[in-house]
Every structure is written in structure tokens, then in C-alpha cells.
Coordinates of C-alpha atoms in Angstrom, one line a residue:
M1 CA -10.6 -28.0 17.8
E2 CA -8.6 -25.4 17.2
T3 CA -6.4 -24.1 19.9
I4 CA -4.5 -20.7 20.8
S5 CA -1.2 -22.6 20.2
S6 CA -2.6 -23.2 16.0
Y7 CA -2.9 -19.6 16.1
L8 CA 0.8 -18.6 17.5
P9 CA 2.2 -19.3 13.7
L10 CA -0.1 -16.6 12.4
L11 CA 0.6 -14.1 15.1
A12 CA 4.3 -14.4 14.7
F13 CA 4.8 -14.0 11.3
M14 CA 2.2 -11.3 11.8
L15 CA 4.6 -9.8 14.2
A16 CA 7.6 -9.9 11.8
I17 CA 5.8 -8.4 8.8
G18 CA 4.4 -5.4 10.9
A19 CA 8.2 -4.7 12.1
F20 CA 9.7 -4.9 8.7
A21 CA 7.1 -2.9 7.0
G22 CA 7.4 0.2 9.7
V23 CA 11.0 0.2 9.2
I24 CA 11.1 0.6 5.1
A25 CA 8.3 3.3 5.2
G26 CA 10.6 5.1 7.7
L27 CA 13.6 4.4 6.2
L28 CA 12.7 4.5 2.8
G29 CA 9.1 6.5 2.6
V30 CA 7.4 4.2 0.8
G31 CA 4.3 3.0 2.1
G32 CA 3.9 -0.2 3.6
G33 CA 0.9 -1.7 1.7
I34 CA 3.7 -2.5 -0.7
V35 CA 5.6 -4.6 1.5
L36 CA 2.3 -5.7 3.2
V37 CA 0.1 -6.9 0.3
P38 CA 2.6 -9.7 -0.8
A39 CA 3.7 -10.6 2.9
F40 CA 0.3 -11.3 3.0
F41 CA -0.2 -13.1 0.1
Y42 CA 2.6 -15.9 1.4
L43 CA 1.5 -15.5 4.8
F44 CA -2.5 -16.6 3.7
S45 CA -1.7 -18.9 0.8
S46 CA 1.0 -21.0 3.3
L47 CA -1.5 -21.0 6.2
G48 CA -4.1 -22.4 3.6
Y49 CA -6.3 -19.3 4.3
G50 CA -8.2 -17.6 1.5
G51 CA -8.2 -19.5 -1.2
D52 CA -9.5 -18.3 -4.3
Q53 CA -9.8 -15.0 -2.8
V54 CA -6.9 -14.8 -1.7
M55 CA -5.9 -11.5 -3.1
Q56 CA -8.6 -9.9 -1.5
L57 CA -7.9 -10.8 1.6
C58 CA -4.6 -9.1 1.0
L59 CA -5.8 -5.7 -0.3
G60 CA -8.8 -5.4 2.3
T61 CA -6.3 -5.8 5.4
S62 CA -3.5 -3.7 3.9
L63 CA -5.9 -0.9 3.2
A64 CA -7.5 -1.1 6.7
T65 CA -3.9 -0.7 8.0
I66 CA -3.9 2.6 6.0
V67 CA -6.4 4.1 6.7
V68 CA -4.8 4.7 10.6
T69 CA -1.2 4.8 9.2
S70 CA -2.0 7.8 6.9
I71 CA -4.1 10.1 9.4
R72 CA -0.5 9.9 11.7
S73 CA 1.7 10.5 8.8
L74 CA -0.4 13.4 7.7
H75 CA -1.0 14.6 11.4
S76 CA 2.7 14.6 11.7
H77 CA 3.6 16.1 8.1
H78 CA 1.1 19.0 8.8
K79 CA 2.7 20.0 12.2
K80 CA 6.0 20.4 9.7
G81 CA 4.4 22.5 7.6
A82 CA 4.8 20.1 4.5
V83 CA 1.5 19.2 3.7
D84 CA 0.1 20.4 0.2
W85 CA -3.3 21.1 1.5
D86 CA -4.6 22.8 -2.2
I87 CA -3.4 19.7 -3.7
L88 CA -4.4 17.2 -1.4
K89 CA -8.2 19.0 -0.9
I90 CA -9.1 19.1 -4.7
W91 CA -6.9 15.2 -6.0
S92 CA -8.6 13.6 -2.9
I93 CA -11.9 14.2 -4.2
F94 CA -11.1 12.4 -7.7
I95 CA -8.9 9.9 -6.1
S96 CA -11.8 8.6 -4.0
V97 CA -13.8 8.3 -6.7
G98 CA -11.6 6.1 -8.1
A99 CA -11.0 4.1 -5.0
I100 CA -15.0 3.4 -4.7
I101 CA -14.9 1.8 -8.1
G102 CA -11.7 -0.1 -7.1
G103 CA -13.2 -1.2 -4.1
F104 CA -16.3 -2.8 -5.8
T105 CA -14.2 -4.1 -8.9
A106 CA -11.2 -5.9 -6.8
S107 CA -13.8 -7.4 -4.7
E108 CA -15.6 -8.9 -8.0
L109 CA -12.1 -9.8 -9.7
R110 CA -10.6 -13.0 -9.5
S111 CA -7.4 -13.4 -7.5
D112 CA -5.0 -14.1 -10.2
V113 CA -6.1 -11.0 -11.8
L114 CA -5.2 -9.1 -9.2
Q115 CA -2.0 -10.8 -8.2
A116 CA -0.8 -10.0 -12.2
I117 CA -2.0 -5.9 -11.3
F118 CA 0.4 -5.9 -8.7
G119 CA 3.0 -7.9 -10.2
G120 CA 2.9 -5.6 -13.4
L121 CA 2.5 -2.3 -11.2
G122 CA 4.9 -3.3 -8.7
I123 CA 7.8 -3.3 -11.3
L124 CA 7.2 -0.2 -12.4
V125 CA 7.1 1.1 -8.8
G126 CA 10.4 -1.0 -8.4
L127 CA 11.9 0.4 -11.5
Y128 CA 11.0 3.9 -10.5
L129 CA 12.0 3.7 -6.9
G130 CA 15.2 2.4 -7.8
F131 CA 16.3 4.4 -11.2
G132 CA 13.9 7.5 -10.8
R133 CA 15.3 10.7 -10.5
Q134 CA 14.3 13.6 -8.7
S135 CA 14.8 16.4 -11.8
W136 CA 12.9 13.6 -13.7
Q137 CA 9.9 16.3 -14.7
I138 CA 7.1 16.1 -17.1
A139 CA 5.4 19.7 -16.4
E140 CA 5.8 22.4 -14.2
Q141 CA 2.5 21.9 -12.5
M142 CA -0.1 19.9 -11.3
P143 CA -2.5 19.3 -14.2
T144 CA -5.7 20.5 -13.8
G145 CA -9.2 20.4 -15.2
I146 CA -10.5 16.9 -16.9
L147 CA -6.7 15.7 -17.0
R148 CA -7.0 16.0 -13.3
S149 CA -9.9 14.6 -12.7
I150 CA -8.6 11.6 -14.9
L151 CA -5.4 11.4 -13.6
A152 CA -7.0 11.1 -9.8
S153 CA -9.6 9.2 -10.4
I154 CA -6.8 6.3 -12.2
L155 CA -4.3 6.8 -9.4
G156 CA -7.2 5.7 -6.3
F157 CA -8.6 2.9 -8.7
L158 CA -4.9 1.3 -9.6
S159 CA -3.8 2.1 -6.0
V160 CA -6.7 0.0 -4.6
L161 CA -6.2 -2.9 -6.8
M162 CA -2.7 -2.9 -5.2
G163 CA -3.4 -2.7 -1.8
I164 CA -1.4 0.4 -1.3
G165 CA -1.4 3.9 0.3
G166 CA -0.8 6.9 -1.7
G167 CA 3.1 7.1 -1.8
S168 CA 4.0 4.7 -4.6
L169 CA 2.0 6.0 -7.3
G170 CA 1.2 9.4 -5.5
V171 CA 4.6 10.9 -5.1
P172 CA 6.3 10.0 -8.5
L173 CA 3.3 11.9 -10.2
M174 CA 4.0 14.6 -7.9
S175 CA 7.5 14.5 -8.5
L176 CA 6.7 14.4 -12.3
H177 CA 4.9 17.5 -11.6
N178 CA 7.4 19.7 -10.2
V179 CA 6.2 19.5 -6.4
A180 CA 9.3 19.2 -4.5
I181 CA 10.0 15.7 -2.7
H182 CA 9.1 16.0 0.8
R183 CA 5.7 18.2 0.3
A184 CA 5.1 15.1 -2.2
V185 CA 5.5 12.4 0.7
A186 CA 3.3 14.8 3.2
T187 CA 1.1 15.7 0.8
A188 CA 0.9 11.5 -0.4
A189 CA -0.3 10.8 3.4
G190 CA -3.6 12.5 2.5
F191 CA -4.0 10.5 -0.6
G192 CA -3.4 7.6 1.6
L193 CA -6.6 8.6 3.3
A194 CA -8.7 9.4 0.2
I195 CA -7.6 6.1 -1.2
S196 CA -8.4 3.4 1.8
V197 CA -11.5 4.9 3.5
P198 CA -13.9 4.9 0.7
S199 CA -12.6 1.9 -0.8
L200 CA -13.2 0.0 2.3
P201 CA -17.1 -0.9 2.3
G202 CA -16.2 -2.8 -1.0
F203 CA -14.1 -5.1 0.8
M204 CA -16.0 -5.6 4.0
M205 CA -18.8 -7.2 1.6
V206 CA -16.7 -10.0 0.4
D207 CA -18.0 -13.0 1.4
I208 CA -15.4 -15.7 2.1
A209 CA -15.8 -19.7 2.8
Q210 CA -15.7 -20.2 6.2
T211 CA -13.4 -23.0 5.7
V212 CA -10.8 -20.7 4.0
R213 CA -11.3 -17.7 6.2
P214 CA -8.9 -16.5 9.1
P215 CA -10.3 -16.1 12.7
F216 CA -11.8 -13.1 13.5
T217 CA -12.2 -11.8 9.5
I218 CA -15.0 -9.4 8.0
G219 CA -15.4 -9.2 5.3
A220 CA -11.7 -9.4 3.7
I221 CA -10.4 -7.8 6.4
N222 CA -8.8 -9.8 9.2
L223 CA -8.7 -7.9 12.2
P224 CA -6.0 -9.7 14.3
A225 CA -3.4 -9.0 11.2
F226 CA -4.7 -5.3 11.1
F227 CA -4.2 -4.6 15.0
I228 CA -1.0 -6.5 15.2
I229 CA 0.7 -4.7 11.9
I230 CA -0.4 -1.6 13.6
A231 CA 0.9 -2.0 17.0
M232 CA 4.4 -3.1 15.0
T233 CA 4.2 -0.3 12.3
L234 CA 3.5 2.3 14.8
I235 CA 6.9 1.2 17.4
T236 CA 9.5 0.1 14.3
T237 CA 8.7 3.0 11.9
P238 CA 10.3 5.5 13.9
Y239 CA 13.5 3.4 14.0
G240 CA 13.7 3.8 10.8
A241 CA 13.2 7.4 10.2
K242 CA 16.4 7.3 12.6
L243 CA 17.9 5.2 10.2
A244 CA 17.3 7.1 7.3
H245 CA 19.0 10.0 8.9
A246 CA 22.1 7.9 9.6
L247 CA 22.4 6.2 6.2
D248 CA 22.5 7.0 2.2
P249 CA 19.0 6.1 1.2
K250 CA 20.0 5.6 -2.2
P251 CA 21.8 2.4 -2.2
L252 CA 19.2 0.9 -0.1
K253 CA 16.5 2.5 -2.3
R254 CA 18.5 0.4 -5.1
V255 CA 18.4 -2.7 -2.8
F256 CA 14.7 -2.5 -1.8
A257 CA 13.6 -1.8 -5.5
V258 CA 15.2 -5.4 -6.5
F259 CA 13.5 -7.0 -3.8
L260 CA 10.2 -5.4 -5.2
I261 CA 10.7 -6.2 -8.4
I262 CA 11.7 -9.9 -7.4
V263 CA 8.6 -9.8 -5.6
A264 CA 6.7 -8.7 -8.0
M265 CA 7.8 -10.7 -11.0
N266 CA 6.9 -13.9 -8.1
M267 CA 3.7 -12.7 -8.0
L268 CA 3.5 -12.4 -11.8
R269 CA 4.8 -15.9 -12.0
K270 CA 1.9 -16.9 -9.9
A271 CA -1.0 -15.1 -11.7
V272 CA 0.2 -16.4 -15.0
G273 CA 0.6 -19.9 -14.0
F274 CA 4.3 -20.6 -14.0

């Protein structure tokens, strides 16, 4: 018979993960999902939860937290006048289409395939975070027409398969198309909402066996993890933001980039069976 004490390791891990994700988000401006998904993976796996569907559990829970954090972040950026609503309104339509497809696709894919996707794309995000330059540009303005619809749909689709919001892929995309970095970060907060909300129905339909399902889980969304992560990120993100003003973010971004690449490579290694 399970007791309250049997849930204490899960609670302790979640508190630490949420605190770390909040600090990193405030300090480096990257979305919490890029931290939460691998953290959830090692946590749920080590505690014996998820089984062959552990990645669906990680992605679904991460995206659920992004709903709340994106609303809060978008509101904060809007008050500062930093959100480019013209980009957000048009791109969100196609991002949502990609996210819907991504949600139902992720619910059907094997966990090792999702691990490989996260590992491969995580390495690319880490390389850009560590070595990318704000001066890099491939165009003077954001794509329009059919190219916009394709890129936005791909952004939404891949973000869902990684369990992340709009920052990790959206900010580089906008920066490469001559959008100022502060506007890119602010607008990407809205991308996170367009990614997370439409994708959740797909994850809520995932049927995880009761023997490997964490307590209080709906589909592939673990409610205790959701509430604990939200509570901790709301507390620690402002501290990360304060540190960002007190410290030089460039070396810190490179350190985190190395950390992310190592985590992504390990996820990729597990996916291919090494």
C-alpha cells in the first residue's frame, strides 16, 4: 500500500527541477521546456514510471506548464510594449496547425523515436545558443505567403515533439530574419501559447498503463508535477532575471549550451540503444 512518504522523492525532485528551470529561464531567456523534458525523463524513468511511454509523459507535462508560463510571460512583455503582435497573430495560426498535428503524432510515436528527435534538435539548439551571433541574418524581414505557413507549421510541429515552447526555435528564426532580439523573445512567448494549448488534447488521449502511471495523471499529463513546476518557476524566474542584470550572460549561455548538448547527446545515445 502506497503512503504519503512514498511520494516524497517525487516531490523533492520536482521542487528542484522547477527551481532550476525558473532560474535558467530568467537568467538566459530560454524556455523551461528545454530543461523540463530531460529532467522529467530521468526522474520518471528512475522512479519506474512511464515505461515505453515515458517521453509522452515528459512532453505532455512540460507543454501543460508552458500554457501558464507563456500567458504570464506574454503579459509581462506586452506591458513593456515588446511584443510584435503583427508577427504573433499571423504566425500563431499556422504554428497551431503544426502543434495539433504534433500532439497527435507524439501520442503515437515510440518513446525512443521521441528521444532521438529531442536529442538531435537539442544538440542544434545548444550549438546555436552557445555559438550563435545576433548579427547573423538570412533575410531582412520575416517570410510571408506559403513559406511562412510552412515554416510556422514546422516550428509548431517540432516544438511539440520536443515538449518546448516558442523560445528555443522561434527566437533563432526571428533573429535570423532581422527581428530585434528583445522583440523576438517577447513574441516567442506568444508562440509558446500557440504551441502548447492546441497540442494538449493529443496528450490527454494517451493511455498509459496504470502500473507505470504516476499518481494523479490525466493521459500523459502528471498533475502534481504540473502544479509544483508552475509554483517553483513563478518563484525563481524573477531571481534568474535579477542575476541576468548582475552577471555577463554570454559565458553563462555557453556553459548552459555545453550542458544542454551533453544532455541531448545522452538522450540520443539512449534512443539508439548504446
